[in-house]
Amino acid sequence: MRTTRVTVAALIAAAALTLTACGGETAKPGAVNQISGGQSQNKAATVLDRPFTKPELVLTDTTGKPWNLREQTKGKPTLIYFGYTHCPDVCPLTMSNIAVAKKALPKADQDNLQVVFVTTDPDRDTPDSLGAWLRAQDPSFTGLTGDFTTIQAAARSLGIGIDAATTDANGNVVSMHGAQVIAFSPKTDEGYVLYGEGTTVDDYTKDLPKIIKGENP
């Protein structure tokens, strides 16, 4: 698999152009539009020249307890995604793809891999509802909710743009958020690989063994 190398500065500059518009459960087909950044055909992984620093982020997990991102993922291969449970397509597909690929790993690697889903719609994604949604994907996934401003700042530090949820003329709740998955190395705890919306199960299945080791996919 070939990889693309881009700078963190370029990703942050493009963050405003890489938002996916996710509607509510009644969203019509075609409601999701993505302006791709850092990903093209036959290239799933974007290896960053300057890795992202892991955000200092403390939110609430699905058990209602504080969860410190840096402390609880230190030294572990970690995938982070910002989305929300009412998203009709992109978010569940992304998490499902990761869940399927994760099951192909040896048991020890499955246990070591951290997958963190941070909601962009904390008003509706309570710990209970977020937990129920993630258990349907993979019970080991970590779900985080909390103050929107805090979540937005953490996402932006990773070059991911998110906007507060709004309601359209038809009464559908719409959340704008970047569809990127950031992989953090267990060796450096830095976010060094980016995956876009079009990443498939096969892409993750092929790359995760290397992500587990902190190697370039």
Coordinates of N, CA and C in Angstrom, one line a residue:
M1 N 0.8 -1.2 0.0 CA 0.0 0.0 0.0 C 0.9 1.2 0.0
R2 N 0.7 2.1 -0.9 CA 1.4 3.4 -0.9 C 0.8 4.4 0.1
T3 N 1.6 5.2 0.6 CA 1.1 6.2 1.5 C 1.5 7.6 1.1
T4 N 0.7 8.6 1.5 CA 0.9 10.0 1.2 C 1.5 10.7 2.5
R5 N 2.5 11.5 2.3 CA 3.0 12.3 3.4 C 2.5 13.7 3.3
V6 N 1.9 14.3 4.4 CA 1.5 15.6 4.4 C 1.9 16.3 5.7
T7 N 2.0 17.6 5.8 CA 2.3 18.2 7.0 C 1.1 18.5 7.9
V8 N 1.3 18.6 9.2 CA 0.2 18.9 10.1 C -0.4 20.3 9.8
A9 N 0.5 21.3 9.4 CA 0.0 22.6 9.1 C -1.0 22.6 7.9
A10 N -0.7 21.7 6.9 CA -1.6 21.6 5.8 C -2.9 21.1 6.2
L11 N -2.9 20.1 7.1 CA -4.1 19.5 7.5 C -5.0 20.4 8.3
I12 N -4.4 21.2 9.2 CA -5.1 22.2 10.0 C -5.7 23.2 9.1
A13 N -5.0 23.7 8.1 CA -5.5 24.7 7.2 C -6.7 24.2 6.4
A14 N -6.7 22.9 6.2 CA -7.8 22.3 5.3 C -8.9 21.8 6.2
A15 N -8.8 21.9 7.5 CA -9.9 21.3 8.4 C -11.2 21.9 8.1
A16 N -11.3 23.2 7.8 CA -12.6 23.8 7.5 C -13.3 23.2 6.3
L17 N -12.5 22.6 5.4 CA -13.0 22.1 4.1 C -13.2 20.6 4.2
T18 N -13.0 20.0 5.3 CA -13.2 18.5 5.4 C -14.2 18.1 6.3
L19 N -15.3 18.9 6.4 CA -16.4 18.6 7.3 C -17.4 17.8 6.5
T20 N -18.0 16.8 7.2 CA -19.0 16.0 6.7 C -20.3 16.4 7.3
A21 N -21.3 16.6 6.5 CA -22.6 17.0 7.1 C -23.5 15.8 7.3
C22 N -23.7 15.4 8.6 CA -24.4 14.2 8.9 C -25.8 14.7 9.4
G23 N -26.8 14.2 8.8 CA -28.2 14.5 9.3 C -28.7 13.6 10.3
G24 N -29.9 13.8 10.8 CA -30.5 12.9 11.8 C -31.0 11.6 11.2
E25 N -31.7 10.8 11.9 CA -32.1 9.5 11.4 C -33.0 9.6 10.2
T26 N -33.6 10.8 9.9 CA -34.5 10.9 8.8 C -33.8 11.6 7.6
A27 N -32.5 11.7 7.7 CA -31.7 12.4 6.6 C -32.0 11.6 5.3
K28 N -32.1 12.4 4.2 CA -32.3 11.8 2.9 C -31.0 11.3 2.3
P29 N -31.0 10.3 1.4 CA -29.8 9.8 0.8 C -29.1 11.0 0.1
G30 N -27.7 10.9 0.2 CA -27.0 12.0 -0.4 C -26.8 13.2 0.5
A31 N -27.2 13.1 1.7 CA -27.1 14.2 2.6 C -25.7 14.4 3.1
V32 N -24.8 13.4 3.0 CA -23.5 13.5 3.4 C -22.6 13.9 2.3
N33 N -21.8 15.0 2.5 CA -20.9 15.5 1.5 C -19.5 15.7 2.1
Q34 N -18.5 15.1 1.5 CA -17.1 15.2 2.0 C -16.2 15.8 1.0
I35 N -15.5 16.8 1.3 CA -14.4 17.4 0.5 C -13.1 16.7 1.0
S36 N -12.6 15.8 0.2 CA -11.5 15.0 0.6 C -10.2 15.8 0.8
G37 N -9.5 15.5 1.8 CA -8.2 16.1 2.1 C -7.1 15.1 2.5
G38 N -6.0 15.0 1.7 CA -5.0 14.1 2.1 C -5.2 12.6 1.8
Q39 N -6.2 12.4 0.9 CA -6.5 11.0 0.6 C -7.0 10.9 -0.9
S40 N -6.5 10.0 -1.6 CA -6.9 9.8 -3.0 C -7.0 8.3 -3.3
Q41 N -7.4 8.0 -4.5 CA -7.6 6.6 -4.9 C -6.3 5.8 -4.6
N42 N -6.5 4.5 -4.1 CA -5.5 3.6 -3.8 C -4.5 4.0 -2.7
K43 N -4.9 5.0 -1.9 CA -4.1 5.5 -0.8 C -4.9 5.7 0.4
A44 N -4.9 4.7 1.3 CA -5.7 4.8 2.5 C -5.0 5.6 3.6
A45 N -3.8 5.3 3.8 CA -3.1 5.9 4.9 C -2.3 7.1 4.5
T46 N -2.4 8.2 5.3 CA -1.7 9.4 5.1 C -0.7 9.5 6.3
V47 N 0.6 9.3 6.0 CA 1.6 9.3 7.1 C 2.1 10.8 7.2
L48 N 2.0 11.3 8.4 CA 2.3 12.7 8.7 C 3.8 13.0 8.9
D49 N 4.3 14.0 8.2 CA 5.6 14.4 8.4 C 5.9 14.9 9.8
R50 N 4.9 15.6 10.4 CA 5.0 16.1 11.7 C 3.8 15.6 12.5
P51 N 4.0 14.6 13.3 CA 2.8 13.9 14.0 C 2.1 14.9 14.9
F52 N 0.8 14.6 15.2 CA 0.1 15.4 16.1 C 0.4 15.0 17.6
T53 N 0.4 16.0 18.5 CA 0.5 15.8 19.9 C -0.9 15.3 20.4
K54 N -0.9 14.3 21.2 CA -2.1 13.8 21.8 C -2.8 14.8 22.7
P55 N -4.0 15.2 22.5 CA -4.6 16.3 23.3 C -4.7 15.9 24.8
E56 N -4.6 17.0 25.6 CA -4.8 16.8 27.0 C -6.3 16.9 27.2
L57 N -7.0 15.8 27.2 CA -8.4 15.7 27.1 C -9.0 14.8 28.2
V58 N -9.8 15.4 29.1 CA -10.5 14.6 30.1 C -12.0 14.8 29.9
L59 N -12.7 13.7 29.6 CA -14.1 13.7 29.4 C -14.8 12.6 30.2
T60 N -16.0 12.4 29.9 CA -16.8 11.4 30.7 C -17.0 10.1 29.8
D61 N -16.6 8.9 30.4 CA -16.8 7.7 29.6 C -18.2 7.2 29.7
T62 N -18.5 6.0 29.1 CA -19.9 5.5 29.1 C -20.3 4.9 30.4
T63 N -19.4 4.9 31.4 CA -19.8 4.5 32.8 C -20.1 5.7 33.7
G64 N -19.9 6.9 33.1 CA -20.1 8.1 33.8 C -18.9 8.6 34.6
K65 N -17.7 8.0 34.4 CA -16.5 8.3 35.1 C -15.6 9.2 34.3
P66 N -14.8 10.0 34.9 CA -13.8 10.8 34.1 C -12.8 9.9 33.4
W67 N -12.4 10.3 32.2 CA -11.5 9.4 31.4 C -10.5 10.4 30.8
N68 N -9.2 10.1 31.2 CA -8.1 11.0 30.7 C -7.4 10.3 29.5
L69 N -7.6 11.0 28.4 CA -7.1 10.4 27.1 C -5.6 10.1 27.2
R70 N -4.8 11.0 27.6 CA -3.3 10.8 27.6 C -2.9 9.7 28.6
E71 N -3.5 9.7 29.8 CA -3.1 8.7 30.8 C -3.5 7.3 30.4
Q72 N -4.8 7.2 29.9 CA -5.3 5.9 29.7 C -5.0 5.3 28.3
T73 N -4.3 6.0 27.5 CA -3.9 5.4 26.2 C -2.4 5.5 26.1
K74 N -1.7 5.9 27.1 CA -0.2 6.0 27.1 C 0.4 4.6 26.8
G75 N 1.3 4.7 25.8 CA 2.0 3.5 25.4 C 1.2 2.4 24.7
K76 N 0.0 2.8 24.2 CA -0.9 1.8 23.5 C -1.2 2.4 22.1
P77 N -1.3 1.5 21.1 CA -1.8 1.9 19.8 C -3.2 2.3 19.9
T78 N -3.5 3.5 19.4 CA -4.8 4.1 19.7 C -5.4 4.8 18.4
L79 N -6.6 4.5 18.1 CA -7.4 5.1 17.0 C -8.4 6.1 17.6
I80 N -8.5 7.3 17.2 CA -9.4 8.3 17.7 C -10.3 8.8 16.5
Y81 N -11.6 8.9 16.8 CA -12.6 9.3 15.8 C -13.6 10.2 16.5
F82 N -13.9 11.4 15.8 CA -14.9 12.3 16.3 C -16.2 12.1 15.5
G83 N -17.3 11.8 16.1 CA -18.6 11.6 15.4 C -19.7 11.6 16.4
Y84 N -20.9 11.1 16.0 CA -22.0 11.1 16.9 C -23.0 9.9 16.5
T85 N -23.7 9.5 17.5 CA -24.5 8.2 17.4 C -25.7 8.4 16.5
H86 N -26.2 9.6 16.3 CA -27.4 9.7 15.4 C -27.0 9.9 13.9
C87 N -25.7 9.9 13.6 CA -25.3 9.9 12.2 C -25.8 8.7 11.5
P88 N -26.4 8.9 10.3 CA -27.1 7.8 9.6 C -26.1 7.0 8.8
D89 N -24.9 7.4 8.6 CA -24.1 6.6 7.7 C -22.6 6.6 8.0
V90 N -21.9 7.7 7.9 CA -20.5 7.8 7.9 C -19.9 7.2 9.3
C91 N -20.5 7.7 10.4 CA -20.0 7.3 11.7 C -20.2 5.8 12.0
P92 N -21.4 5.2 11.8 CA -21.5 3.8 12.1 C -20.7 3.0 11.1
L93 N -20.5 3.4 9.9 CA -19.7 2.6 8.9 C -18.3 2.6 9.3
T94 N -17.8 3.8 9.7 CA -16.4 3.9 10.1 C -16.1 3.0 11.3
M95 N -16.9 3.1 12.3 CA -16.7 2.2 13.5 C -16.9 0.8 13.2
S96 N -17.8 0.4 12.3 CA -18.0 -1.0 11.9 C -16.8 -1.5 11.2
N97 N -16.2 -0.7 10.3 CA -15.1 -1.1 9.5 C -13.9 -1.4 10.5
I98 N -13.7 -0.5 11.5 CA -12.6 -0.7 12.4 C -12.9 -2.0 13.3
A99 N -14.1 -2.2 13.7 CA -14.5 -3.3 14.5 C -14.2 -4.6 13.8
V100 N -14.6 -4.7 12.5 CA -14.4 -5.9 11.7 C -12.9 -6.2 11.6
A101 N -12.1 -5.1 11.2 CA -10.7 -5.3 11.0 C -10.0 -5.7 12.4
K102 N -10.5 -5.2 13.4 CA -9.9 -5.5 14.8 C -10.0 -7.0 15.1
K103 N -11.1 -7.6 14.7 CA -11.3 -9.0 15.0 C -10.4 -9.9 14.3
A104 N -9.7 -9.4 13.2 CA -8.8 -10.2 12.5 C -7.4 -10.2 13.1
L105 N -7.2 -9.4 14.2 CA -5.9 -9.3 14.9 C -5.8 -10.5 15.9
P106 N -4.6 -10.9 16.2 CA -4.4 -11.8 17.3 C -5.1 -11.3 18.6
K107 N -5.5 -12.2 19.5 CA -6.2 -11.7 20.7 C -5.4 -10.7 21.5
A108 N -4.1 -10.9 21.7 CA -3.3 -10.0 22.5 C -3.3 -8.6 21.8
D109 N -3.2 -8.5 20.5 CA -3.3 -7.2 19.8 C -4.6 -6.6 19.9
Q110 N -5.7 -7.4 19.9 CA -7.0 -6.9 20.0 C -7.2 -6.2 21.4
D111 N -6.6 -6.9 22.4 CA -6.7 -6.3 23.8 C -5.9 -5.0 23.9
N112 N -4.8 -4.9 23.2 CA -3.9 -3.8 23.3 C -4.4 -2.5 22.6
L113 N -5.1 -2.8 21.5 CA -5.6 -1.7 20.6 C -6.7 -0.9 21.3
Q114 N -6.5 0.5 21.4 CA -7.5 1.3 22.0 C -8.2 2.1 20.8
V115 N -9.6 2.0 20.8 CA -10.4 2.7 19.9 C -11.3 3.6 20.6
V116 N -11.1 4.9 20.4 CA -11.8 6.0 21.2 C -12.7 6.8 20.2
F117 N -14.0 6.8 20.6 CA -15.0 7.5 19.8 C -15.4 8.7 20.7
V118 N -15.2 9.9 20.2 CA -15.5 11.1 20.9 C -16.7 11.8 20.3
T119 N -17.8 12.0 21.0 CA -19.0 12.5 20.4 C -18.9 14.0 20.0
T120 N -19.5 14.4 18.9 CA -19.5 15.8 18.5 C -20.9 16.3 18.8
D121 N -21.8 15.5 19.5 CA -23.1 15.9 19.8 C -23.4 15.5 21.3
P122 N -22.7 16.1 22.2 CA -22.8 15.7 23.6 C -24.2 16.0 24.2
D123 N -25.0 16.9 23.7 CA -26.3 17.1 24.2 C -27.2 15.9 24.1
R124 N -27.0 15.1 23.1 CA -27.9 13.9 22.9 C -27.1 12.7 23.2
D125 N -25.8 12.7 23.1 CA -25.0 11.4 23.3 C -24.6 11.4 24.8
T126 N -25.5 10.9 25.6 CA -25.3 10.7 27.1 C -24.4 9.5 27.2
P127 N -23.8 9.3 28.4 CA -23.0 8.1 28.6 C -23.7 6.9 28.4
D128 N -25.0 6.8 28.8 CA -25.8 5.6 28.6 C -26.1 5.3 27.1
S129 N -26.5 6.4 26.4 CA -26.9 6.1 25.0 C -25.6 5.9 24.1
L130 N -24.5 6.6 24.5 CA -23.3 6.3 23.7 C -22.8 4.9 24.0
G131 N -22.9 4.5 25.2 CA -22.4 3.1 25.6 C -23.2 2.1 24.8
A132 N -24.5 2.2 24.8 CA -25.4 1.3 24.1 C -25.0 1.2 22.6
W133 N -24.8 2.3 22.0 CA -24.5 2.4 20.6 C -23.1 1.7 20.3
L134 N -22.1 2.0 21.1 CA -20.8 1.4 20.9 C -20.8 -0.1 21.2
R135 N -21.6 -0.5 22.1 CA -21.6 -2.0 22.4 C -22.1 -2.8 21.2
A136 N -22.9 -2.2 20.4 CA -23.4 -2.8 19.2 C -22.3 -2.9 18.1
Q137 N -21.3 -2.0 18.2 CA -20.1 -2.0 17.3 C -19.0 -3.0 17.8
D138 N -18.6 -2.7 19.1 CA -17.5 -3.5 19.7 C -17.5 -3.1 21.2
P139 N -17.8 -4.0 22.1 CA -17.9 -3.6 23.5 C -16.6 -3.0 24.1
S140 N -15.5 -3.3 23.4 CA -14.2 -2.8 23.9 C -13.9 -1.3 23.6
F141 N -14.7 -0.7 22.6 CA -14.5 0.6 22.2 C -14.8 1.6 23.4
T142 N -14.1 2.6 23.5 CA -14.3 3.7 24.5 C -15.1 4.8 23.9
G143 N -16.1 5.2 24.6 CA -16.9 6.4 24.2 C -16.8 7.5 25.1
L144 N -16.6 8.7 24.6 CA -16.4 9.9 25.5 C -17.4 11.0 25.2
T145 N -17.9 11.6 26.2 CA -18.8 12.8 26.0 C -18.5 13.8 27.0
G146 N -19.0 15.0 26.9 CA -18.7 16.1 27.8 C -19.0 17.4 27.2
D147 N -18.2 18.4 27.6 CA -18.4 19.8 27.2 C -18.0 20.0 25.7
F148 N -19.0 20.5 24.9 CA -18.7 20.6 23.5 C -17.5 21.5 23.2
T149 N -17.3 22.6 23.9 CA -16.2 23.5 23.6 C -14.8 22.7 23.8
T150 N -14.8 21.9 24.8 CA -13.6 21.1 25.1 C -13.3 20.1 24.0
I151 N -14.4 19.5 23.6 CA -14.3 18.5 22.5 C -13.9 19.1 21.2
Q152 N -14.4 20.3 20.9 CA -14.1 21.0 19.7 C -12.6 21.4 19.6
A153 N -12.1 21.9 20.8 CA -10.7 22.3 20.9 C -9.8 21.1 20.6
A154 N -10.1 20.0 21.2 CA -9.3 18.8 21.1 C -9.3 18.3 19.6
A155 N -10.5 18.4 19.0 CA -10.5 18.0 17.6 C -9.7 18.9 16.7
R156 N -9.8 20.2 16.9 CA -9.1 21.2 16.1 C -7.6 21.0 16.3
S157 N -7.1 20.6 17.5 CA -5.7 20.4 17.7 C -5.2 19.3 16.9
L158 N -6.1 18.4 16.4 CA -5.7 17.3 15.5 C -6.1 17.6 14.0
G159 N -6.4 18.8 13.7 CA -6.7 19.2 12.4 C -8.1 18.8 11.9
I160 N -9.0 18.5 12.9 CA -10.3 18.0 12.6 C -11.3 19.1 13.0
G161 N -12.1 19.6 12.0 CA -13.1 20.6 12.3 C -14.4 20.0 12.7
I162 N -15.0 20.5 13.7 CA -16.4 20.1 14.1 C -17.1 21.4 14.5
D163 N -18.4 21.4 14.2 CA -19.3 22.5 14.5 C -20.4 21.9 15.4
A164 N -21.0 22.8 16.3 CA -22.1 22.4 17.1 C -23.3 22.0 16.3
A165 N -24.0 21.0 16.7 CA -25.2 20.5 16.0 C -26.2 21.6 15.8
T166 N -26.9 21.6 14.7 CA -28.0 22.6 14.4 C -29.2 21.8 13.8
T167 N -30.3 22.5 13.8 CA -31.5 21.9 13.2 C -31.9 22.6 11.9
D168 N -32.1 21.8 10.9 CA -32.4 22.4 9.6 C -33.9 22.7 9.5
A169 N -34.3 23.2 8.3 CA -35.7 23.6 8.1 C -36.7 22.5 8.2
N170 N -36.3 21.2 8.0 CA -37.1 20.1 8.1 C -37.2 19.5 9.5
G171 N -36.4 20.1 10.5 CA -36.4 19.6 11.8 C -35.4 18.6 12.1
N172 N -34.5 18.3 11.1 CA -33.5 17.3 11.3 C -32.2 17.9 11.9
V173 N -31.7 17.2 12.9 CA -30.5 17.7 13.5 C -29.3 17.4 12.6
V174 N -28.4 18.4 12.4 CA -27.3 18.2 11.5 C -26.0 18.5 12.2
S175 N -25.1 17.6 12.2 CA -23.8 17.8 12.8 C -22.7 17.8 11.8
M176 N -21.9 18.9 11.8 CA -20.7 19.0 10.8 C -19.5 18.5 11.6
H177 N -18.8 17.5 11.0 CA -17.6 17.1 11.7 C -16.7 16.4 10.6
G178 N -15.4 16.5 10.9 CA -14.4 15.8 10.0 C -14.5 14.3 10.2
A179 N -14.3 13.6 9.1 CA -14.5 12.2 9.1 C -13.2 11.4 9.2
Q180 N -12.1 12.1 9.7 CA -10.8 11.4 9.8 C -10.7 10.6 11.0
V181 N -9.9 9.5 10.9 CA -9.5 8.7 12.0 C -8.0 8.9 12.2
I182 N -7.5 9.2 13.4 CA -6.1 9.5 13.7 C -5.6 8.3 14.4
A183 N -4.5 7.7 13.9 CA -3.8 6.6 14.6 C -2.6 7.1 15.4
F184 N -2.5 6.8 16.7 CA -1.4 7.2 17.6 C -0.5 6.0 17.8
S185 N 0.8 6.3 17.8 CA 1.8 5.3 17.9 C 2.0 4.9 19.4
P186 N 2.2 3.6 19.7 CA 2.5 3.1 21.0 C 3.9 3.5 21.4
K187 N 4.7 3.8 20.5 CA 6.1 4.2 20.8 C 6.3 5.6 21.2
T188 N 5.6 6.5 20.5 CA 5.8 7.9 20.8 C 4.5 8.6 21.4
D189 N 3.4 7.9 21.3 CA 2.1 8.5 21.7 C 1.7 9.7 20.9
E190 N 2.2 9.8 19.7 CA 1.9 10.9 18.7 C 1.0 10.3 17.6
G191 N 0.1 11.2 17.1 CA -0.8 10.8 16.0 C 0.0 11.0 14.7
Y192 N 0.4 9.8 14.1 CA 1.3 9.9 13.0 C 0.6 9.4 11.7
V193 N -0.6 8.8 11.7 CA -1.3 8.3 10.5 C -2.7 8.8 10.5
L194 N -3.2 9.2 9.4 CA -4.6 9.7 9.2 C -5.3 8.8 8.2
Y195 N -6.5 8.5 8.5 CA -7.4 7.8 7.5 C -8.6 8.6 7.2
G196 N -9.0 8.6 6.0 CA -10.2 9.4 5.6 C -11.5 8.6 5.5
E197 N -12.5 9.2 5.1 CA -13.9 8.6 5.1 C -13.9 7.3 4.2
G198 N -13.1 7.3 3.2 CA -13.2 6.2 2.2 C -12.4 5.0 2.6
T199 N -11.8 4.9 3.8 CA -11.0 3.8 4.2 C -11.9 2.6 4.4
T200 N -11.5 1.4 3.9 CA -12.3 0.2 3.9 C -11.9 -0.7 5.0
V201 N -12.7 -1.8 5.2 CA -12.3 -2.8 6.1 C -11.0 -3.4 5.7
D202 N -10.8 -3.7 4.4 CA -9.5 -4.3 4.0 C -8.3 -3.4 4.3
D203 N -8.5 -2.1 4.1 CA -7.4 -1.1 4.4 C -7.0 -1.2 5.9
Y204 N -8.0 -1.2 6.8 CA -7.7 -1.3 8.2 C -7.1 -2.6 8.5
T205 N -7.6 -3.7 8.0 CA -7.1 -5.1 8.2 C -5.7 -5.2 7.8
K206 N -5.3 -4.5 6.7 CA -3.9 -4.6 6.3 C -3.0 -3.7 7.1
D207 N -3.5 -2.6 7.6 CA -2.7 -1.6 8.3 C -2.5 -1.9 9.8
L208 N -3.6 -2.4 10.4 CA -3.6 -2.4 11.9 C -2.4 -3.2 12.5
P209 N -2.0 -4.3 11.9 CA -0.8 -5.0 12.5 C 0.4 -4.1 12.6
K210 N 0.6 -3.2 11.7 CA 1.7 -2.2 11.7 C 1.4 -1.1 12.7
I211 N 0.2 -0.6 12.7 CA -0.2 0.4 13.7 C 0.1 -0.1 15.1
I212 N -0.3 -1.4 15.4 CA -0.1 -2.0 16.7 C 1.4 -1.9 17.1
K213 N 2.3 -2.0 16.1 CA 3.8 -2.0 16.4 C 4.3 -0.5 16.4
G214 N 3.5 0.4 16.0 CA 4.0 1.8 15.8 C 4.8 2.0 14.5
E215 N 4.6 1.1 13.6 CA 5.3 1.2 12.3 C 4.4 2.0 11.3
N216 N 5.1 2.5 10.2 CA 4.3 3.1 9.1 C 3.6 2.1 8.3
P217 N 2.3 2.3 8.0 CA 1.5 1.3 7.2 C 1.9 1.4 5.7

